[in-house]
Short mmCIF file of C-alpha atoms and ligand atoms in Angstrom, two decimals:
data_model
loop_
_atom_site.label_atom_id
_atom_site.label_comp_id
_atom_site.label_asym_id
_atom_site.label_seq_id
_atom_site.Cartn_x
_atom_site.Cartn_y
_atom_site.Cartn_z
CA UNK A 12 -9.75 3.54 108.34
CA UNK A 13 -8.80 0.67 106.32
CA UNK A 14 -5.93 -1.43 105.29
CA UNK A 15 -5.29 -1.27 101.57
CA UNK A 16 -2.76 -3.10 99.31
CA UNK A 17 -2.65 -0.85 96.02
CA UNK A 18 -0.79 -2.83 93.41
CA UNK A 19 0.78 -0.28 90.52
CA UNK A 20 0.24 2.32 92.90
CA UNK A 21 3.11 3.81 91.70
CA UNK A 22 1.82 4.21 88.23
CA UNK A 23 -0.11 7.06 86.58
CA UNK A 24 -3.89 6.10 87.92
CA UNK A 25 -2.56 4.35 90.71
CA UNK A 26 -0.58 6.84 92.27
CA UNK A 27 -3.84 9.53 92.14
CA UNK A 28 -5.58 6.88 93.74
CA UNK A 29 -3.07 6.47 96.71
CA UNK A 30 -2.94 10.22 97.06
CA UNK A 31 -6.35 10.48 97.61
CA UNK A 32 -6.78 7.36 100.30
CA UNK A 33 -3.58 8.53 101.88
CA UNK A 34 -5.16 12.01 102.33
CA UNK A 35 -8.48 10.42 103.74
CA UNK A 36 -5.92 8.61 106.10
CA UNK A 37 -5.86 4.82 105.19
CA UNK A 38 -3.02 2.49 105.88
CA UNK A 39 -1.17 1.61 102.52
CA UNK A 40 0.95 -0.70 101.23
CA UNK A 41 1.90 0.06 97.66
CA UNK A 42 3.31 -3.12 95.79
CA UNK A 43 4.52 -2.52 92.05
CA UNK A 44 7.46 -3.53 90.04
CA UNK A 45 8.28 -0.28 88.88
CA UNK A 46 8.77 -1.65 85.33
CA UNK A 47 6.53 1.64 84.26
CA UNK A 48 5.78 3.29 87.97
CA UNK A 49 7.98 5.81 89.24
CA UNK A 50 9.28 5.76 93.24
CA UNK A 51 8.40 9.90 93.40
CA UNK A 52 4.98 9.38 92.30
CA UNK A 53 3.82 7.12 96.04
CA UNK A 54 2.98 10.04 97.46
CA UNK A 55 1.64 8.13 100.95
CA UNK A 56 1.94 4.67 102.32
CA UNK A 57 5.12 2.27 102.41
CA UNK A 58 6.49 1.13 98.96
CA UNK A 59 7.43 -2.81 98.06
CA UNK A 60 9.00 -3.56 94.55
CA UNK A 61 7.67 -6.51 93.35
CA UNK A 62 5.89 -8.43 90.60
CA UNK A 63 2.03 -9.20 91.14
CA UNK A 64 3.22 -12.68 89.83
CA UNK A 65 5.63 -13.41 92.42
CA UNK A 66 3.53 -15.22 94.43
CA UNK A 67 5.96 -16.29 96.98
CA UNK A 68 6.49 -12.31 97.38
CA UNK A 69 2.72 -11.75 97.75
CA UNK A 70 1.94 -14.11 100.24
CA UNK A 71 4.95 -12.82 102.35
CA UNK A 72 3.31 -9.25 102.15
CA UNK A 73 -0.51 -10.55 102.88
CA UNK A 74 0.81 -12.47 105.74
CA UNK A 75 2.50 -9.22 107.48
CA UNK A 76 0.10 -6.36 105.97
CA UNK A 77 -3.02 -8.43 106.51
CA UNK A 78 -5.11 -5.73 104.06
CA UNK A 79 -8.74 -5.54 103.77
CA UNK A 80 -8.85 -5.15 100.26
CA UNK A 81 -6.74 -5.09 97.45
CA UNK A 82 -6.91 -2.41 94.36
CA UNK A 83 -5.11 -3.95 91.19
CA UNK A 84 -3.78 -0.96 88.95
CA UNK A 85 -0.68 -3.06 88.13
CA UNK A 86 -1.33 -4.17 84.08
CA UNK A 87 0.40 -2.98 80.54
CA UNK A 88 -2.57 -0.89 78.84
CA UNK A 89 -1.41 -0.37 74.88
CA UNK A 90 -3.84 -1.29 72.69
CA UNK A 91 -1.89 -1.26 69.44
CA UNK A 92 1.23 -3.30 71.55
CA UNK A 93 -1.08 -5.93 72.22
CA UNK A 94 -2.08 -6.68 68.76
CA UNK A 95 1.92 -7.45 68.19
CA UNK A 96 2.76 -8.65 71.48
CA UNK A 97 -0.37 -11.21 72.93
CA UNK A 98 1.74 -12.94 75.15
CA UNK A 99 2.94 -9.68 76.96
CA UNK A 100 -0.53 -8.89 78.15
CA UNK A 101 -2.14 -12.42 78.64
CA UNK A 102 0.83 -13.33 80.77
CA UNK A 103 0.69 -9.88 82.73
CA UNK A 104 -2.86 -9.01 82.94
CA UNK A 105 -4.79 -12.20 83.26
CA UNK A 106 -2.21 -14.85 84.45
CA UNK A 107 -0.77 -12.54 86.82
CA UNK A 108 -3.77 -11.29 88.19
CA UNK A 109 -5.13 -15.01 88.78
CA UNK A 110 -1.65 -15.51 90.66
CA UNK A 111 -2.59 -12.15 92.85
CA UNK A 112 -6.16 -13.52 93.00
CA UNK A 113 -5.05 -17.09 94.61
CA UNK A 114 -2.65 -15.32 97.07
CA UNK A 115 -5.83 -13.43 98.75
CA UNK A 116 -7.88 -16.25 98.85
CA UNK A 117 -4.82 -18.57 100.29
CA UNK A 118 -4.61 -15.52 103.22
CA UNK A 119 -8.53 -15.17 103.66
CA UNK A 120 -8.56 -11.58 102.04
CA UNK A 121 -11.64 -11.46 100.07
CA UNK A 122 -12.53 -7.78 99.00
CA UNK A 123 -10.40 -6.80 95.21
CA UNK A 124 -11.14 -3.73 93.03
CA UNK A 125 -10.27 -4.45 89.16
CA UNK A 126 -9.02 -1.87 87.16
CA UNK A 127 -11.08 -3.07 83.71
CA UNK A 128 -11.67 -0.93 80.57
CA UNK A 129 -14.04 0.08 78.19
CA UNK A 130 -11.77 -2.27 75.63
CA UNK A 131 -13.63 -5.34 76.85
CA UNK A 132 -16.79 -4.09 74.90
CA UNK A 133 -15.60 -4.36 71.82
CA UNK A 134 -17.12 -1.81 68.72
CA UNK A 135 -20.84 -1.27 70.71
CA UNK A 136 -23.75 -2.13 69.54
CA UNK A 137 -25.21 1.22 71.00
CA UNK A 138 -23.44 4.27 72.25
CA UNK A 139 -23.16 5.37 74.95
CA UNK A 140 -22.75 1.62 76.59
CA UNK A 141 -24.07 -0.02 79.63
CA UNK A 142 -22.67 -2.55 81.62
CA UNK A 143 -24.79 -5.16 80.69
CA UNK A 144 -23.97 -4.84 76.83
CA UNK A 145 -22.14 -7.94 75.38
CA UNK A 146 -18.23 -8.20 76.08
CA UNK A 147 -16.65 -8.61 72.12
CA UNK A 148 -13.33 -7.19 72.43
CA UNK A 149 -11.61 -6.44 69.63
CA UNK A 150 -7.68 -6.66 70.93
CA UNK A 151 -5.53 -8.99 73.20
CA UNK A 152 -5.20 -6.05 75.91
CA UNK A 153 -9.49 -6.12 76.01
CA UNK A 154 -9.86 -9.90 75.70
CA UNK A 155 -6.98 -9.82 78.84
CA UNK A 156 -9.25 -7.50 80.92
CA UNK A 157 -12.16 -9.44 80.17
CA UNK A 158 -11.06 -12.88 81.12
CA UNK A 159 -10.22 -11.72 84.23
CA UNK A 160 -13.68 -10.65 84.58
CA UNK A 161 -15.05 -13.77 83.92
CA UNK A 162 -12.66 -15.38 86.44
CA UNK A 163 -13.76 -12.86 89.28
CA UNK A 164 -17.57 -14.02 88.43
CA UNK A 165 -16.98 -17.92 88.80
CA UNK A 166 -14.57 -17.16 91.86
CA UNK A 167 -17.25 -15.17 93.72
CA UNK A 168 -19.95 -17.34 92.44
CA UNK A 169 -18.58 -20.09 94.52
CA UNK A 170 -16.86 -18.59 97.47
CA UNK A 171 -17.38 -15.53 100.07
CA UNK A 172 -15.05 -13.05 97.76
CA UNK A 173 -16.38 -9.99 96.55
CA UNK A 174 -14.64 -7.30 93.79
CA UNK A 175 -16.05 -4.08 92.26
CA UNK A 176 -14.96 -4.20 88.17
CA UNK A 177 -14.22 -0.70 87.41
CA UNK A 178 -14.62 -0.12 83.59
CA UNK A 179 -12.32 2.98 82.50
CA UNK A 180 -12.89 4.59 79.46
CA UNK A 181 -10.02 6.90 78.38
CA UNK A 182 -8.29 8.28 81.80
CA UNK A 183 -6.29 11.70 81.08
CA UNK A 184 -5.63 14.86 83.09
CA UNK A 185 -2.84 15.10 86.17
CA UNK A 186 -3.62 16.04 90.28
CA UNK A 187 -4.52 19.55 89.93
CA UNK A 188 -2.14 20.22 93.24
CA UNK A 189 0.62 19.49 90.00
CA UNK A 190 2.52 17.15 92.42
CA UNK A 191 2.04 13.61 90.23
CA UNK A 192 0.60 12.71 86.53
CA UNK A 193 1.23 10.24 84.00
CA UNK A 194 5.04 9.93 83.06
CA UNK A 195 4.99 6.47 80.74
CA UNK A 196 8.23 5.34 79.52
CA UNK A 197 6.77 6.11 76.41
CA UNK A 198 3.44 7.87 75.66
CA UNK A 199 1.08 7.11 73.46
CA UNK A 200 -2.22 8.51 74.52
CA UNK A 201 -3.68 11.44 72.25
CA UNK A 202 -3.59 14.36 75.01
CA UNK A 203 -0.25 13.26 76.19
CA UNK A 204 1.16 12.44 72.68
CA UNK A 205 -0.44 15.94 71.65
CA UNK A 206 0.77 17.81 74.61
CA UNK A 207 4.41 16.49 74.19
CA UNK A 208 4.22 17.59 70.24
CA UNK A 209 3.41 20.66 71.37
CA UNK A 210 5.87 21.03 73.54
CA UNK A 211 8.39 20.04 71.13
CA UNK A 212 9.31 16.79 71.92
CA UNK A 213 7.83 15.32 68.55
CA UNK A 214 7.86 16.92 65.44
CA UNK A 215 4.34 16.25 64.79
CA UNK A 216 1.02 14.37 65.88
CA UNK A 217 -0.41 11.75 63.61
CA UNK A 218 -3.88 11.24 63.58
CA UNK A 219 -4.58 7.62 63.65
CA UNK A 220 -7.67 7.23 60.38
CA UNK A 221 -9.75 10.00 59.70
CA UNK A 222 -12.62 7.71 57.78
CA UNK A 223 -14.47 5.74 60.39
CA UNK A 224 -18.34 6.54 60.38
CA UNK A 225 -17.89 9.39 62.80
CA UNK A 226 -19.42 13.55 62.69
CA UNK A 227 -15.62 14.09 61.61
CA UNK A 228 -14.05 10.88 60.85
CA UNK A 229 -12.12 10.48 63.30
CA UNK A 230 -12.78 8.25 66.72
CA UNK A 231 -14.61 9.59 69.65
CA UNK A 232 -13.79 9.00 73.33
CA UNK A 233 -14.97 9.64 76.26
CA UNK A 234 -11.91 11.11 78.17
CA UNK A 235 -12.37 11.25 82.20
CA UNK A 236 -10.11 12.91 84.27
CA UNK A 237 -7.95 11.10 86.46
CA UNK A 238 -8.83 12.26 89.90
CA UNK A 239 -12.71 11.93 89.12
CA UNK A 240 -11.78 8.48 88.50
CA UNK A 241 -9.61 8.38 91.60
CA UNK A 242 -12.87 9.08 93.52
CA UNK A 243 -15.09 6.49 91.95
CA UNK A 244 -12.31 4.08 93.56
CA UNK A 245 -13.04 5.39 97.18
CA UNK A 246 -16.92 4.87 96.67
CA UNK A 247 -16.05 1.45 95.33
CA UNK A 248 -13.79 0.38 98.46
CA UNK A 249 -16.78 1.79 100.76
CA UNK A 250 -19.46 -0.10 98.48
CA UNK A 251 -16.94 -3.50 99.18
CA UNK A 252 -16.58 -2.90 102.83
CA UNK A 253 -19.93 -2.26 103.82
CA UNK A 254 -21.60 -5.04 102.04
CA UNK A 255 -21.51 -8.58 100.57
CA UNK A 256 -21.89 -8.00 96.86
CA UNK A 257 -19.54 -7.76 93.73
CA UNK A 258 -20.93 -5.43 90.63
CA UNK A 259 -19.29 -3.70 87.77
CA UNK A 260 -19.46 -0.40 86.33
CA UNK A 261 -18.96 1.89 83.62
CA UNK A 262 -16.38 4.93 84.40
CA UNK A 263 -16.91 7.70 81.79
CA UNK A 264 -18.80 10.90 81.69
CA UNK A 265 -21.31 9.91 79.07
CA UNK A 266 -20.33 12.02 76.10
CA UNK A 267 -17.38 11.97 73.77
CA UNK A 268 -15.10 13.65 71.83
CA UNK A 269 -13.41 13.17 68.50
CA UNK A 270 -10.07 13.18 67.99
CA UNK A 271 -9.78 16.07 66.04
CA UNK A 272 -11.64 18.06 68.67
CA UNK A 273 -9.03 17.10 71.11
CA UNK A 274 -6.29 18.50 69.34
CA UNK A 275 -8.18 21.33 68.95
CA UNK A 276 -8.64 21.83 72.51
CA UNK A 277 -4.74 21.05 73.17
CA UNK A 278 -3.76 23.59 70.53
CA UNK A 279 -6.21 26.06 72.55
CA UNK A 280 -5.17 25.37 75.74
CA UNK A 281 -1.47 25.49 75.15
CA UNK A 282 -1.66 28.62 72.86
CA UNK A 283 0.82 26.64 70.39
CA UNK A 284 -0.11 25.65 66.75
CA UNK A 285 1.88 22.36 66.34
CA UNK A 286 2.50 19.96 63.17
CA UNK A 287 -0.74 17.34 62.69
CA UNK A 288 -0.44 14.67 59.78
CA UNK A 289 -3.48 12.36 59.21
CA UNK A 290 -2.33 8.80 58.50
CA UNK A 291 -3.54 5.03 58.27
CA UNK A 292 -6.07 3.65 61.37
CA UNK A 293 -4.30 2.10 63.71
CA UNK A 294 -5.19 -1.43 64.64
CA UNK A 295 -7.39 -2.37 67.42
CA UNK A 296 -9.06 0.95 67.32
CA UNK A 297 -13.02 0.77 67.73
CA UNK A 298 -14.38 3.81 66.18
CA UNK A 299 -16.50 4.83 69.02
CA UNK A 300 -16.62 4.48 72.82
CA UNK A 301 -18.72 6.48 75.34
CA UNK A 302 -20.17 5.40 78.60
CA UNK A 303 -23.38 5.28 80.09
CA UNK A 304 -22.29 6.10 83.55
CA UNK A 305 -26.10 6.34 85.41
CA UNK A 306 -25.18 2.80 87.19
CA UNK A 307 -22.38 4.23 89.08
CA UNK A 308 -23.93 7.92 89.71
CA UNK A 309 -27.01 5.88 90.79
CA UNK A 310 -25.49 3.14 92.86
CA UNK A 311 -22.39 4.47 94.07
CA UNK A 312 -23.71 8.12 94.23
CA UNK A 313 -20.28 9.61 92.20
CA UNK A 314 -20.48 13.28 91.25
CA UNK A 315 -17.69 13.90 89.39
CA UNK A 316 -16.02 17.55 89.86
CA UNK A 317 -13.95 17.83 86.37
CA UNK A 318 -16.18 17.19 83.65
CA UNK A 319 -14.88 19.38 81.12
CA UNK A 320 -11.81 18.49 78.52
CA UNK A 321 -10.26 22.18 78.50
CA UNK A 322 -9.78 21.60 82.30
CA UNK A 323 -8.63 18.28 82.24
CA UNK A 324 -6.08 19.12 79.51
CA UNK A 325 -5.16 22.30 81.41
CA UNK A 326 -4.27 19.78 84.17
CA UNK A 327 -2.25 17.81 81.87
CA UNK A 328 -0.53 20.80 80.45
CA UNK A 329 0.17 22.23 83.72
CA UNK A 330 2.15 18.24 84.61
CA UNK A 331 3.75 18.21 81.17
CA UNK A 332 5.48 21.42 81.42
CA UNK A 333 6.54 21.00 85.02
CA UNK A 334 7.55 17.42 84.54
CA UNK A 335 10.41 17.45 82.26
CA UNK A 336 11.47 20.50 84.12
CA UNK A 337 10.94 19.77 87.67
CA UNK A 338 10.96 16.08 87.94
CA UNK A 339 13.39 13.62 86.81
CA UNK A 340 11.87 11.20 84.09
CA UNK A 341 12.09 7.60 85.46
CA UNK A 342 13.74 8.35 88.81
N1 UFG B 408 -4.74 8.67 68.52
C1 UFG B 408 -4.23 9.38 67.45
N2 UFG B 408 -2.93 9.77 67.51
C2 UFG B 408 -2.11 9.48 68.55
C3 UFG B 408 -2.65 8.76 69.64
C4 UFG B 408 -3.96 8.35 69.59
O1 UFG B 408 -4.94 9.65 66.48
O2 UFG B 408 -0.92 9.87 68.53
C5 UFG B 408 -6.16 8.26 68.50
C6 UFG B 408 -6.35 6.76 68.58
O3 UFG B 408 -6.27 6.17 67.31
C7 UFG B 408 -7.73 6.67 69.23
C8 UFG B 408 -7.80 7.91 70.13
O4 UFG B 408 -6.79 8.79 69.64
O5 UFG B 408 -8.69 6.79 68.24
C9 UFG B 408 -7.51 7.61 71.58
O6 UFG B 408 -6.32 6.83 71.66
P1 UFG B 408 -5.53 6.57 73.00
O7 UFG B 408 -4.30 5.80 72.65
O8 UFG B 408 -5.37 7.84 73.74
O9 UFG B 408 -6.52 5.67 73.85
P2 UFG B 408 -7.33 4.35 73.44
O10 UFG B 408 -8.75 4.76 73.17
O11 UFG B 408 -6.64 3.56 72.40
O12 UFG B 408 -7.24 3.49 74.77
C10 UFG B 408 -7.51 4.03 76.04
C11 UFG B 408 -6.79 3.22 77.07
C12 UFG B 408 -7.35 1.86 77.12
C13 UFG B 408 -8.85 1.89 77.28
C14 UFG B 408 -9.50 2.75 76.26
C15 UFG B 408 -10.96 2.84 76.60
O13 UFG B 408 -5.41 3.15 76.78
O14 UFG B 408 -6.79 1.23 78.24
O15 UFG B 408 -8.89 4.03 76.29
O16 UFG B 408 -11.65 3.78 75.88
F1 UFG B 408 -9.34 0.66 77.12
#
């Protein structure tokens, strides 16, 4: 069993990743700020509120926990708020991280999985992508994820630490036990945004350009559910532990959808016609993003179990409803 420090574990990937090592029985110490993590949502391990660039706070924690490898969730993720607010997501995503970074190395802990995204690509050359296709992104929150990239290739260039780069593509769906899923401050993912108009919450979804050179218009994405992506994270820690190397790789299921489809498939799954206005792109959108994911089923052997968006919305439906219901928003 190993010793892992999961930094926004208490977030919405996070959190399905902790469930999942805490039912495989590791020791875990989950370290977030809870600045858009919930405290219900750790379902395993102990809980320390803190910021990944406190580094006073983080070297207190590596000195007592002594982990064998640390799995960096903690990060903001909008797109479109990182056009208007740069700062925001250079400070938190790549300064912070290069604090957390320096705090391992200062307490000889040398194995890190990244949480990256498909944003540091850019708009592809070809579809779907492979890892090795040119990093171009087209927004502050990519060009945050891919400096840090860059950083964890010089750092294990010259030194005995190793990281996995995960590469998400667009993460939706909730644990299918319905005991955690994503709960944002405020949502703006399509399935979630979608689910939410549905269920009344807005009084309509806007669909976000409907004239980019797609089969409908609108942009395609390869949505992955969030548990299949949970498990990639596993096969990544046992990849770390069991060998000297650092790699990256893609985490998608290789085909898209657009975004019309989507709210087609929300409408079907929730049985409930809802208000849909087409509007204006929305900046920092590339029109289309799929992964080639045959490095990761070939190297790290992942099979994942949910391919299918009716079933991963289902999941997401399932949260929603029980949520706002069950669960007290930010608690
Ligand atoms: N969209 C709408 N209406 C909405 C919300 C979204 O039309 O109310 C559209 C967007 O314009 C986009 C698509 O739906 O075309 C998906 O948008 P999301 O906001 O759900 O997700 P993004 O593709 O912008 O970004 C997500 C993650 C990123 C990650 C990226 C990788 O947030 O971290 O997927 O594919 F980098």
């Amino acid at each position: 069993m190993a010793k892992i420090m999961v930094t926004g574990g208490a977030g919405y990937i996070g959190s399905h990743v902790v469930k999942l090592l805490g039912e495989c029985g590791h020791k875990l110490i989950v370290y977030d700020d809870l600045s858009n993590g919930n405290k219900w949502a750790v379902l395993y391990g102990d809980l320390i509120k803190g910021n990944v660039g406190d580094e006073e706070l983080l070297n207190k924690v590596f000195k007592q926990f002594k982990p064998d490898i640390v799995m960096h969730f903690a990060a903001f993720i909008q797109v479109n708020e990182s056009v208007k607010k740069p700062i925001k997501y250079y400070q938190n995503n790549t300064s912070n991280t290069l604090t957390l970074i320096k705090a391992m190395i200062n307490n000889n802990i040398n194995k890190f999985i990244f949480s990256s995204t498909a944003a540091v690509y850019g708009i592809p050359s070809k579809i779907p992508v492979t890892e090795d296709h040119p990093l171009k992104p087209i927004n502050p929150y990519g060009q945050s994820k891919t400096f840090v990239e860059k950083i964890l290739k010089d750092i294990s260039y010259s030194s005995n630490f190793n990281y996995v780069s995960l590469r998400y593509f667009n993460v939706a769906g909730a644990d299918p036990d319905c005991k955690i899923g994503q709960a944002y401050r405020e949502s703006t993912h399509l399935i979630t945004r979608a689910l939410k108009t549905a269920k009344g919450e807005y009084e309509k979804l806007q669909i976000f350009g409907t004239d980019y050179p797609t089969k409908d218009g609108t942009c395609v994405r390869d949505y992955i559910h969030v548990v299949d992506l949970a498990e990639a994270h596993i096969l990544a820690m046992d990849y770390l532990l069991n060998q000297n190397v650092s790699d990256v790789f893609n985490c998608g299921y290789g085909h898209g959808f657009t975004v019309r489809e989507v709210v087609n498939t929300v409408k079907k799954v929730t049985q409930i016609d809802f208000l849909v206005e087409e509007t204006d792109r929305r900046e920092g959108d590339p029109p289309e993003l799929v992964a080639d994911s045959s490095k990761i089923k070939n190297v790290l052997k992942w099979k994942p179990k949910y391919d299918n968006l009716e079933f991963i919305i289902k999941t997401a439906w399932e949260w929603e409803k029980k949520y706002t219901t069950e669960i007290k928003p930010n608690s």
